[in-house]
Amino acid sequence: MENRKNYFHLHLISDSTGETLMSAGRAVSAQFQAYAAIEHIYPLVRSRRQLASVLESIDREPGIVLYTIVDEELARLLDLRCRDLGTPCVNLLEPVMTTFQTYLGSPSRRRVGAQHALDADYFARMDALNFTMDHDDGQLPEDYDQADVVLIGISRTSKTPTSIYLANRGIKTANLPVVLGLELPDSLLKATRPLVVGLIATSDRIAQVRENRELGVTQGFDRRDYTDRANIQEELKYARSLCARHGWPLIDVTRRSIEETAAAIVALRPRLR
């Protein structure tokens, strides 16, 4: 029997990019499997005029309202209007900010978009992201000693998305595929700077992902070999042997989200925390 979803409107209002709200809203929504949120995202809301337009949208399609607005006057207007509409409205930042203020004994400066300041950390993340994109899927192997992390693994072990997630945390990450019978490049074996981590998964999981992958017309490509579980087991055996030979840690990503895999990698190298 088909599982039917019940839909509700989720209004996410921010005076910045809205990333914090989207992460929080989706994390909570995921706990209610019978329901699906119809998201309405309103970033960079910093004036009464902008807020008035948002309130009109909420009035037309009422639902749950989450917001991160540090301007107290705008936040108060939003709270009052939602109360009049009978719409639940939550300021995600205020309880946390109050806790900080109480503990630190100092009021916050309430700067809009303070978490997105163009500081050294911001530019480090951009540099890491550029490096990671340039070194995806075995590209530019001569640069491995400039990386913080190098991920290796057979096809469909989430190397690329994990690399990008790490890069967004300022960690320069390269990745390269393990191909049965092919040795790894000397530049990786001689690199002393990066943490090298092998990613693996069960053969069933990899076969399932590979079967759903859209493939081009690569000359000589045999789809049956690519999705055959016995072949995948041989690939995994080879990947494990490479990591064992060089003393590199292995992470099984079968039941891990990208975020959980990245956290496990960071935990392996304390200086990356």
Coordinates of N, CA and C in Angstrom, one line a residue, residues 14-242:
S14 N 14.5 34.8 7.3 CA 15.8 35.1 7.8 C 16.3 36.5 7.3
D15 N 17.1 37.1 8.2 CA 17.7 38.4 7.8 C 19.1 38.1 7.1
S16 N 19.4 36.8 7.0 CA 20.7 36.5 6.3 C 20.3 35.5 5.2
T17 N 21.2 34.5 5.0 CA 21.0 33.5 3.9 C 19.9 32.5 4.1
G18 N 19.5 32.2 5.4 CA 18.5 31.2 5.7 C 19.0 29.8 5.8
E19 N 20.4 29.6 5.8 CA 20.9 28.3 5.8 C 20.7 27.7 7.2
T20 N 20.8 28.4 8.3 CA 20.5 27.9 9.6 C 19.1 27.4 9.7
L21 N 18.2 28.2 9.2 CA 16.8 27.8 9.3 C 16.5 26.6 8.5
M22 N 17.0 26.5 7.3 CA 16.7 25.3 6.4 C 17.3 24.1 7.1
S23 N 18.4 24.1 7.7 CA 19.0 22.9 8.3 C 18.2 22.5 9.5
A24 N 17.8 23.5 10.3 CA 17.0 23.2 11.5 C 15.6 22.7 11.1
G25 N 14.9 23.4 10.1 CA 13.6 23.0 9.7 C 13.6 21.6 9.1
R26 N 14.5 21.3 8.3 CA 14.6 20.0 7.6 C 14.9 18.9 8.6
A27 N 15.8 19.2 9.6 CA 16.1 18.2 10.6 C 14.9 17.8 11.4
V28 N 14.1 18.8 11.8 CA 12.9 18.5 12.6 C 11.8 17.8 11.7
S29 N 11.6 18.4 10.5 CA 10.6 17.8 9.6 C 10.9 16.3 9.3
A30 N 12.1 15.9 9.3 CA 12.5 14.5 9.0 C 12.0 13.6 10.1
Q31 N 11.7 14.1 11.3 CA 11.2 13.3 12.4 C 9.8 12.9 12.2
F32 N 9.0 13.6 11.3 CA 7.6 13.3 11.1 C 7.4 12.7 9.7
Q33 N 7.6 11.4 9.7 CA 7.6 10.7 8.4 C 6.3 10.7 7.6
A34 N 5.2 10.9 8.3 CA 3.9 11.0 7.6 C 3.6 12.3 7.0
Y35 N 4.5 13.3 7.3 CA 4.3 14.6 6.8 C 5.4 15.1 5.9
A36 N 5.1 16.0 5.0 CA 6.1 16.6 4.2 C 5.9 18.1 4.2
A37 N 7.0 18.9 4.3 CA 6.9 20.3 4.4 C 6.9 20.9 3.0
I38 N 6.1 21.9 2.8 CA 6.2 22.8 1.6 C 6.9 24.0 2.0
E39 N 8.1 24.1 1.7 CA 9.0 25.2 2.2 C 8.8 26.5 1.5
H40 N 8.7 27.6 2.3 CA 8.6 28.9 1.7 C 9.8 29.7 2.4
I41 N 10.8 30.0 1.6 CA 12.1 30.5 2.1 C 12.2 32.0 1.8
Y42 N 12.4 32.8 2.8 CA 12.5 34.3 2.6 C 13.8 34.8 3.2
P43 N 14.9 34.8 2.4 CA 16.2 35.3 2.9 C 16.3 36.8 2.9
L44 N 17.2 37.4 3.6 CA 17.6 38.8 3.6 C 16.4 39.7 3.9
V45 N 15.5 39.3 4.8 CA 14.4 40.2 5.2 C 14.9 41.1 6.3
R46 N 15.1 42.4 5.9 CA 15.7 43.4 6.8 C 14.9 44.7 6.9
S47 N 13.7 44.7 6.4 CA 13.0 46.0 6.5 C 11.5 45.7 6.7
R48 N 10.7 46.7 7.2 CA 9.3 46.5 7.4 C 8.6 46.2 6.1
R49 N 9.0 46.8 5.0 CA 8.4 46.5 3.7 C 8.6 45.0 3.3
Q50 N 9.8 44.5 3.5 CA 10.0 43.1 3.1 C 9.2 42.2 4.0
L51 N 9.2 42.6 5.3 CA 8.4 41.7 6.2 C 6.9 41.7 5.9
A52 N 6.4 42.9 5.5 CA 5.0 43.0 5.2 C 4.6 42.0 4.0
S53 N 5.5 41.9 3.0 CA 5.3 41.0 1.9 C 5.3 39.5 2.4
V54 N 6.2 39.2 3.3 CA 6.3 37.9 3.9 C 5.0 37.5 4.6
L55 N 4.5 38.5 5.4 CA 3.3 38.3 6.2 C 2.1 38.0 5.3
E56 N 2.1 38.7 4.1 CA 1.0 38.4 3.2 C 1.0 37.0 2.7
S57 N 2.2 36.5 2.5 CA 2.3 35.1 2.0 C 1.9 34.1 3.1
I58 N 2.3 34.4 4.4 CA 1.8 33.6 5.5 C 0.3 33.6 5.6
D59 N -0.3 34.7 5.5 CA -1.7 34.9 5.6 C -2.4 34.0 4.5
R60 N -1.8 34.0 3.3 CA -2.4 33.2 2.2 C -2.3 31.7 2.4
E61 N -1.1 31.3 2.9 CA -0.8 29.9 3.1 C -0.3 29.6 4.5
P62 N -1.2 29.7 5.5 CA -0.7 29.5 6.9 C 0.0 28.2 7.2
G63 N 0.9 28.2 8.1 CA 1.6 27.0 8.6 C 2.5 27.4 9.7
I64 N 3.6 26.6 9.9 CA 4.6 26.9 10.9 C 5.6 27.9 10.4
V65 N 5.9 28.9 11.3 CA 6.8 29.9 11.0 C 8.1 29.8 11.9
L66 N 9.2 29.7 11.2 CA 10.5 29.7 11.9 C 11.3 30.9 11.4
Y67 N 12.0 31.6 12.3 CA 12.7 32.8 11.8 C 14.0 33.0 12.6
T68 N 14.9 33.6 11.9 CA 16.2 34.1 12.6 C 16.3 35.6 12.2
I69 N 15.8 36.4 13.0 CA 15.9 37.9 12.7 C 16.4 38.5 14.0
V70 N 17.5 39.2 13.9 CA 18.1 39.8 15.2 C 17.6 41.1 15.5
D71 N 17.0 41.8 14.5 CA 16.4 43.1 14.7 C 15.1 42.9 15.6
E72 N 15.2 43.5 16.8 CA 14.1 43.2 17.8 C 12.8 43.8 17.4
E73 N 12.8 44.9 16.7 CA 11.5 45.5 16.3 C 10.8 44.6 15.2
L74 N 11.6 44.2 14.2 CA 11.1 43.3 13.2 C 10.6 42.0 13.8
A75 N 11.4 41.5 14.7 CA 11.0 40.2 15.3 C 9.7 40.4 16.1
R76 N 9.5 41.5 16.8 CA 8.3 41.7 17.6 C 7.1 41.8 16.6
L77 N 7.3 42.5 15.5 CA 6.2 42.7 14.5 C 5.8 41.3 14.0
L78 N 6.7 40.5 13.7 CA 6.4 39.2 13.2 C 5.7 38.3 14.2
D79 N 6.2 38.4 15.5 CA 5.5 37.6 16.5 C 4.1 38.0 16.7
L80 N 3.8 39.4 16.7 CA 2.5 39.9 17.0 C 1.5 39.5 15.8
R81 N 2.0 39.6 14.6 CA 1.2 39.3 13.5 C 0.8 37.8 13.4
C82 N 1.8 37.0 13.7 CA 1.6 35.5 13.7 C 0.6 35.2 14.8
R83 N 0.7 35.9 15.9 CA -0.3 35.6 17.0 C -1.7 36.0 16.6
D84 N -1.8 37.1 15.9 CA -3.1 37.5 15.4 C -3.7 36.5 14.4
L85 N -2.8 35.9 13.6 CA -3.2 34.9 12.6 C -3.5 33.5 13.2
G86 N -3.0 33.4 14.4 CA -3.1 32.0 15.1 C -2.1 31.1 14.5
T87 N -1.0 31.6 14.0 CA 0.0 30.7 13.4 C 1.2 30.5 14.4
P88 N 1.7 29.3 14.6 CA 2.8 29.1 15.5 C 4.1 29.8 14.9
C89 N 4.8 30.4 15.7 CA 6.0 31.2 15.3 C 7.1 31.1 16.3
V90 N 8.3 30.7 15.8 CA 9.4 30.4 16.7 C 10.6 31.2 16.2
N91 N 11.3 31.9 17.1 CA 12.5 32.5 16.9 C 13.6 31.5 17.3
L92 N 14.3 30.9 16.3 CA 15.3 29.9 16.7 C 16.5 30.4 17.4
L93 N 16.9 31.7 17.2 CA 18.1 32.2 17.8 C 17.9 32.7 19.2
E94 N 16.7 33.2 19.6 CA 16.5 33.9 20.8 C 16.8 33.0 22.1
P95 N 16.3 31.8 22.2 CA 16.6 31.0 23.4 C 18.1 30.7 23.5
V96 N 18.8 30.5 22.4 CA 20.2 30.3 22.4 C 21.0 31.6 22.8
M97 N 20.5 32.7 22.2 CA 21.2 34.0 22.5 C 21.0 34.3 24.0
T98 N 19.8 34.1 24.5 CA 19.6 34.4 25.9 C 20.5 33.5 26.8
T99 N 20.7 32.3 26.5 CA 21.5 31.4 27.3 C 23.0 31.9 27.2
F100 N 23.4 32.4 26.1 CA 24.8 32.9 25.9 C 24.9 34.2 26.8
Q101 N 23.9 35.1 26.7 CA 24.0 36.3 27.4 C 24.0 36.1 28.9
T102 N 23.2 35.1 29.4 CA 23.2 34.8 30.8 C 24.5 34.3 31.3
Y103 N 25.0 33.3 30.5 CA 26.3 32.7 31.0 C 27.5 33.7 30.9
L104 N 27.5 34.4 29.8 CA 28.7 35.3 29.6 C 28.5 36.7 30.3
G105 N 27.3 37.0 30.7 CA 27.1 38.2 31.4 C 27.3 39.4 30.5
S106 N 27.0 39.3 29.3 CA 27.2 40.4 28.3 C 26.1 40.3 27.2
P107 N 25.5 41.4 26.8 CA 24.5 41.4 25.8 C 25.2 41.2 24.4
S108 N 24.4 40.6 23.5 CA 24.9 40.4 22.1 C 24.9 41.7 21.4
R109 N 25.6 41.8 20.3 CA 25.7 43.0 19.5 C 24.5 43.0 18.4
R110 N 23.9 41.8 18.2 CA 22.8 41.7 17.3 C 23.2 42.2 15.9
R111 N 24.2 41.6 15.4 CA 24.6 42.0 14.0 C 24.0 41.1 13.0
V112 N 23.4 41.6 12.0 CA 22.7 40.8 11.0 C 23.8 40.1 10.1
G113 N 23.6 38.8 9.9 CA 24.5 38.0 9.1 C 25.9 37.9 9.7
A114 N 26.0 38.0 11.0 CA 27.4 38.0 11.6 C 28.1 36.7 11.3
Q115 N 27.4 35.6 11.2 CA 28.1 34.3 10.9 C 28.6 34.2 9.6
H116 N 28.3 35.1 8.7 CA 28.8 35.1 7.3 C 29.8 36.2 7.0
A117 N 30.5 36.6 8.1 CA 31.5 37.7 7.9 C 32.6 37.2 7.0
L118 N 33.2 38.1 6.1 CA 34.2 37.8 5.2 C 35.6 37.8 6.0
D119 N 35.7 36.8 6.8 CA 36.9 36.7 7.6 C 37.9 35.6 7.1
A120 N 38.9 35.4 7.8 CA 39.9 34.4 7.3 C 39.3 33.0 7.2
D121 N 38.4 32.7 8.1 CA 37.7 31.3 8.0 C 36.9 31.2 6.7
Y122 N 36.3 32.3 6.3 CA 35.4 32.3 5.1 C 36.3 32.0 3.9
F123 N 37.4 32.8 3.8 CA 38.3 32.6 2.6 C 39.0 31.2 2.7
A124 N 39.2 30.7 3.9 CA 39.8 29.3 3.9 C 38.8 28.3 3.4
R125 N 37.6 28.5 3.7 CA 36.6 27.6 3.2 C 36.5 27.6 1.6
M126 N 36.5 28.9 1.1 CA 36.4 29.0 -0.3 C 37.7 28.4 -1.0
D127 N 38.8 28.6 -0.4 CA 40.1 28.0 -0.9 C 40.0 26.5 -0.9
A128 N 39.4 25.9 0.2 CA 39.3 24.5 0.3 C 38.3 23.9 -0.7
L129 N 37.2 24.7 -0.9 CA 36.3 24.2 -1.9 C 36.8 24.2 -3.3
N130 N 37.6 25.3 -3.7 CA 38.2 25.3 -5.0 C 39.2 24.2 -5.2
F131 N 40.0 23.9 -4.1 CA 41.0 22.8 -4.2 C 40.2 21.5 -4.4
T132 N 39.2 21.3 -3.6 CA 38.5 20.0 -3.7 C 37.8 19.8 -5.0
M133 N 37.2 20.8 -5.6 CA 36.6 20.7 -6.9 C 37.7 20.3 -8.0
D134 N 38.9 20.9 -7.8 CA 40.0 20.7 -8.8 C 40.6 19.3 -8.7
H135 N 40.4 18.7 -7.5 CA 41.0 17.4 -7.2 C 40.0 16.3 -7.0
D136 N 38.9 16.4 -7.7 CA 37.9 15.4 -7.7 C 38.2 14.2 -8.6
D137 N 37.9 13.0 -8.2 CA 38.0 11.8 -9.0 C 39.4 11.6 -9.6
G138 N 40.4 11.8 -8.8 CA 41.8 11.6 -9.3 C 42.4 12.6 -10.1
Q139 N 41.8 13.8 -10.2 CA 42.4 14.9 -11.0 C 43.6 15.5 -10.2
L140 N 44.6 15.9 -11.0 CA 45.8 16.6 -10.4 C 46.5 15.8 -9.3
P141 N 46.8 14.6 -9.5 CA 47.4 13.8 -8.4 C 48.7 14.3 -7.9
E142 N 49.4 15.1 -8.7 CA 50.7 15.6 -8.2 C 50.5 16.6 -7.0
D143 N 49.3 17.0 -6.7 CA 49.1 18.0 -5.6 C 48.7 17.3 -4.3
Y144 N 48.7 16.0 -4.2 CA 48.2 15.3 -3.0 C 48.8 15.8 -1.7
D145 N 50.1 16.2 -1.8 CA 50.7 16.6 -0.5 C 50.3 18.0 -0.1
Q146 N 49.4 18.6 -0.9 CA 48.8 19.9 -0.4 C 47.5 19.7 0.2
A147 N 47.0 18.5 0.2 CA 45.6 18.2 0.7 C 45.7 18.0 2.2
D148 N 44.6 18.3 2.9 CA 44.4 17.9 4.3 C 44.0 16.4 4.4
V149 N 43.1 16.0 3.5 CA 42.5 14.7 3.5 C 42.5 14.2 2.1
V150 N 42.8 12.9 1.9 CA 42.6 12.2 0.6 C 41.7 11.0 0.8
L151 N 40.6 11.0 0.1 CA 39.6 9.9 0.2 C 39.8 8.9 -0.9
I152 N 39.9 7.6 -0.6 CA 40.0 6.7 -1.7 C 38.9 5.7 -1.5
G153 N 38.4 5.0 -2.6 CA 37.4 4.1 -2.5 C 36.9 3.7 -3.9
I154 N 36.3 2.5 -4.0 CA 35.7 2.1 -5.3 C 34.5 3.0 -5.7
S155 N 34.1 2.9 -6.9 CA 33.0 3.7 -7.4 C 31.7 3.6 -6.5
R156 N 31.1 4.7 -6.3 CA 29.8 4.8 -5.5 C 30.0 4.6 -4.0
T157 N 31.1 5.1 -3.5 CA 31.3 5.1 -2.0 C 31.2 6.5 -1.4
S158 N 30.5 7.4 -2.1 CA 30.3 8.7 -1.7 C 31.5 9.6 -1.5
K159 N 32.5 9.4 -2.3 CA 33.8 10.1 -2.1 C 33.6 11.6 -2.4
T160 N 32.9 11.9 -3.6 CA 32.7 13.3 -4.0 C 31.9 14.1 -3.0
P161 N 30.7 13.7 -2.7 CA 29.9 14.5 -1.7 C 30.5 14.7 -0.4
T162 N 31.2 13.6 0.1 CA 31.9 13.7 1.4 C 33.1 14.8 1.3
S163 N 33.7 14.7 0.1 CA 34.8 15.7 -0.1 C 34.3 17.1 -0.1
I164 N 33.2 17.4 -0.7 CA 32.6 18.7 -0.8 C 32.1 19.1 0.6
Y165 N 31.6 18.2 1.4 CA 31.1 18.6 2.7 C 32.3 19.0 3.6
L166 N 33.4 18.2 3.5 CA 34.6 18.6 4.3 C 35.2 19.9 3.8
A167 N 35.1 20.2 2.5 CA 35.6 21.4 2.0 C 34.9 22.6 2.6
N168 N 33.6 22.4 2.8 CA 32.7 23.5 3.3 C 33.1 23.7 4.8
R169 N 33.9 22.9 5.4 CA 34.4 23.1 6.7 C 35.8 23.6 6.7
G170 N 36.3 23.9 5.5 CA 37.7 24.5 5.4 C 38.7 23.4 5.2
I171 N 38.4 22.2 4.9 CA 39.3 21.1 4.9 C 39.6 20.7 3.4
K172 N 40.8 21.0 2.9 CA 41.2 20.7 1.6 C 41.1 19.1 1.3
T173 N 40.3 18.7 0.5 CA 40.0 17.2 0.3 C 40.2 16.8 -1.2
A174 N 41.0 15.9 -1.4 CA 41.1 15.2 -2.7 C 40.5 13.8 -2.7
N175 N 40.0 13.3 -3.8 CA 39.5 11.9 -3.8 C 39.9 11.3 -5.1
L176 N 40.1 10.0 -5.0 CA 40.5 9.2 -6.2 C 39.9 7.8 -6.1
P177 N 39.5 7.3 -7.3 CA 38.9 6.0 -7.3 C 39.9 4.9 -7.2
V178 N 39.5 3.8 -6.5 CA 40.2 2.6 -6.5 C 39.7 1.7 -7.6
V179 N 40.6 1.3 -8.5 CA 40.2 0.4 -9.6 C 40.9 -0.9 -9.5
L180 N 40.2 -2.0 -9.5 CA 40.7 -3.3 -9.3 C 42.0 -3.6 -10.2
G181 N 43.1 -3.9 -9.5 CA 44.3 -4.2 -10.2 C 45.2 -3.1 -10.5
L182 N 44.7 -1.8 -10.4 CA 45.6 -0.7 -10.6 C 46.2 -0.1 -9.4
E183 N 47.5 0.1 -9.4 CA 48.2 0.7 -8.2 C 47.8 2.2 -8.1
L184 N 47.9 2.6 -6.9 CA 47.7 4.0 -6.6 C 48.9 4.9 -7.0
P185 N 48.7 6.2 -7.4 CA 49.8 7.0 -7.8 C 50.9 7.2 -6.8
D186 N 52.1 7.3 -7.2 CA 53.3 7.5 -6.3 C 53.1 8.7 -5.5
S187 N 52.5 9.7 -6.1 CA 52.4 11.0 -5.4 C 51.6 10.9 -4.1
L188 N 50.6 9.9 -4.1 CA 49.8 9.7 -2.9 C 50.7 8.9 -1.9
L189 N 51.4 7.9 -2.4 CA 52.2 7.0 -1.5 C 53.3 7.8 -0.8
K190 N 53.8 8.8 -1.5 CA 54.9 9.6 -1.0 C 54.4 10.8 -0.2
A191 N 53.1 11.2 -0.2 CA 52.6 12.3 0.5 C 52.7 12.1 2.0
T192 N 53.1 13.1 2.7 CA 53.3 13.0 4.2 C 52.2 13.9 4.9
R193 N 51.6 14.9 4.2 CA 50.8 15.8 4.9 C 49.3 15.3 5.1
P194 N 48.7 14.7 4.1 CA 47.3 14.4 4.2 C 47.0 13.2 5.0
L195 N 45.8 13.2 5.6 CA 45.2 12.0 6.2 C 44.5 11.2 5.0
V196 N 44.9 10.0 4.8 CA 44.3 9.2 3.7 C 43.3 8.2 4.4
V197 N 42.1 8.2 3.9 CA 41.0 7.4 4.4 C 40.3 6.6 3.3
G198 N 40.1 5.4 3.6 CA 39.4 4.5 2.6 C 37.9 4.5 2.9
L199 N 37.1 4.6 1.9 CA 35.6 4.5 2.1 C 35.1 3.2 1.5
I200 N 34.4 2.4 2.3 CA 33.8 1.2 1.7 C 32.3 1.1 2.1
A201 N 31.6 0.2 1.5 CA 30.2 -0.1 1.8 C 29.9 -1.5 1.5
T202 N 28.8 -2.0 1.9 CA 28.4 -3.4 1.5 C 28.3 -3.5 0.0
S203 N 28.5 -4.7 -0.5 CA 28.4 -5.0 -1.9 C 26.9 -4.8 -2.4
D204 N 26.0 -5.1 -1.5 CA 24.5 -4.9 -1.8 C 24.2 -3.4 -2.0
R205 N 24.7 -2.6 -1.1 CA 24.5 -1.2 -1.2 C 25.1 -0.6 -2.4
I206 N 26.3 -0.9 -2.7 CA 27.0 -0.4 -3.9 C 26.3 -0.8 -5.2
A207 N 25.9 -2.1 -5.2 CA 25.2 -2.6 -6.4 C 23.9 -1.8 -6.6
Q208 N 23.2 -1.6 -5.5 CA 21.9 -0.9 -5.6 C 22.2 0.6 -6.2
V209 N 23.2 1.2 -5.7 CA 23.4 2.6 -6.1 C 23.9 2.6 -7.6
R210 N 24.7 1.6 -7.9 CA 25.2 1.5 -9.3 C 24.1 1.2 -10.3
E211 N 23.2 0.4 -9.9 CA 22.1 0.1 -10.8 C 21.2 1.3 -11.1
N212 N 21.2 2.2 -10.2 CA 20.3 3.4 -10.3 C 21.1 4.6 -11.0
R213 N 22.4 4.3 -11.3 CA 23.2 5.4 -11.8 C 23.0 5.5 -13.3
E214 N 22.8 6.7 -13.8 CA 22.7 7.0 -15.2 C 24.1 6.9 -15.8
L215 N 24.4 6.1 -16.8 CA 25.7 5.9 -17.4 C 25.7 6.3 -18.8
G216 N 26.8 6.8 -19.3 CA 26.9 7.3 -20.7 C 27.3 6.1 -21.5
V217 N 27.9 6.4 -22.6 CA 28.3 5.4 -23.6 C 29.8 5.2 -23.6
T218 N 30.4 5.0 -22.4 CA 31.8 4.9 -22.3 C 32.2 3.6 -23.1
Q219 N 33.2 3.8 -24.0 CA 33.6 2.7 -24.8 C 34.2 1.5 -24.0
G220 N 33.7 0.3 -24.3 CA 34.2 -0.8 -23.5 C 33.6 -1.1 -22.2
F221 N 32.6 -0.2 -21.8 CA 32.0 -0.3 -20.5 C 31.0 -1.5 -20.5
D222 N 31.1 -2.3 -19.4 CA 30.2 -3.5 -19.3 C 29.4 -3.2 -18.0
R223 N 28.1 -2.9 -18.2 CA 27.2 -2.6 -17.1 C 27.1 -3.8 -16.2
R224 N 27.0 -5.0 -16.7 CA 26.8 -6.2 -15.9 C 28.0 -6.4 -14.9
D225 N 29.2 -6.2 -15.4 CA 30.3 -6.3 -14.5 C 30.3 -5.2 -13.4
Y226 N 29.8 -4.0 -13.8 CA 29.8 -2.9 -12.9 C 28.8 -3.1 -11.7
T227 N 27.7 -3.8 -12.0 CA 26.7 -4.0 -11.0 C 26.7 -5.4 -10.4
D228 N 27.6 -6.3 -10.9 CA 27.7 -7.7 -10.4 C 28.3 -7.7 -8.9
R229 N 27.5 -8.3 -8.0 CA 28.0 -8.3 -6.6 C 29.3 -9.0 -6.4
A230 N 29.5 -10.1 -7.1 CA 30.8 -10.8 -7.0 C 32.0 -9.9 -7.4
N231 N 31.8 -9.2 -8.5 CA 32.9 -8.3 -8.9 C 33.1 -7.1 -7.9
I232 N 32.0 -6.6 -7.4 CA 32.0 -5.6 -6.4 C 32.8 -6.1 -5.1
Q233 N 32.5 -7.3 -4.7 CA 33.2 -7.9 -3.5 C 34.7 -7.9 -3.8
E234 N 35.1 -8.3 -5.0 CA 36.5 -8.3 -5.4 C 37.1 -6.9 -5.3
E235 N 36.4 -5.9 -5.8 CA 36.8 -4.5 -5.7 C 37.0 -4.1 -4.3
L236 N 36.1 -4.4 -3.4 CA 36.1 -4.0 -2.0 C 37.3 -4.7 -1.3
K237 N 37.5 -6.0 -1.7 CA 38.7 -6.7 -1.1 C 40.0 -6.0 -1.5
Y238 N 40.1 -5.6 -2.7 CA 41.3 -4.9 -3.2 C 41.5 -3.6 -2.4
A239 N 40.4 -2.8 -2.3 CA 40.4 -1.5 -1.6 C 40.9 -1.7 -0.1
R240 N 40.3 -2.8 0.5 CA 40.7 -3.1 1.9 C 42.2 -3.4 2.0
S241 N 42.7 -4.2 1.0 CA 44.1 -4.6 1.0 C 45.0 -3.4 0.9
L242 N 44.6 -2.5 0.0 CA 45.5 -1.3 -0.2 C 45.6 -0.5 1.2

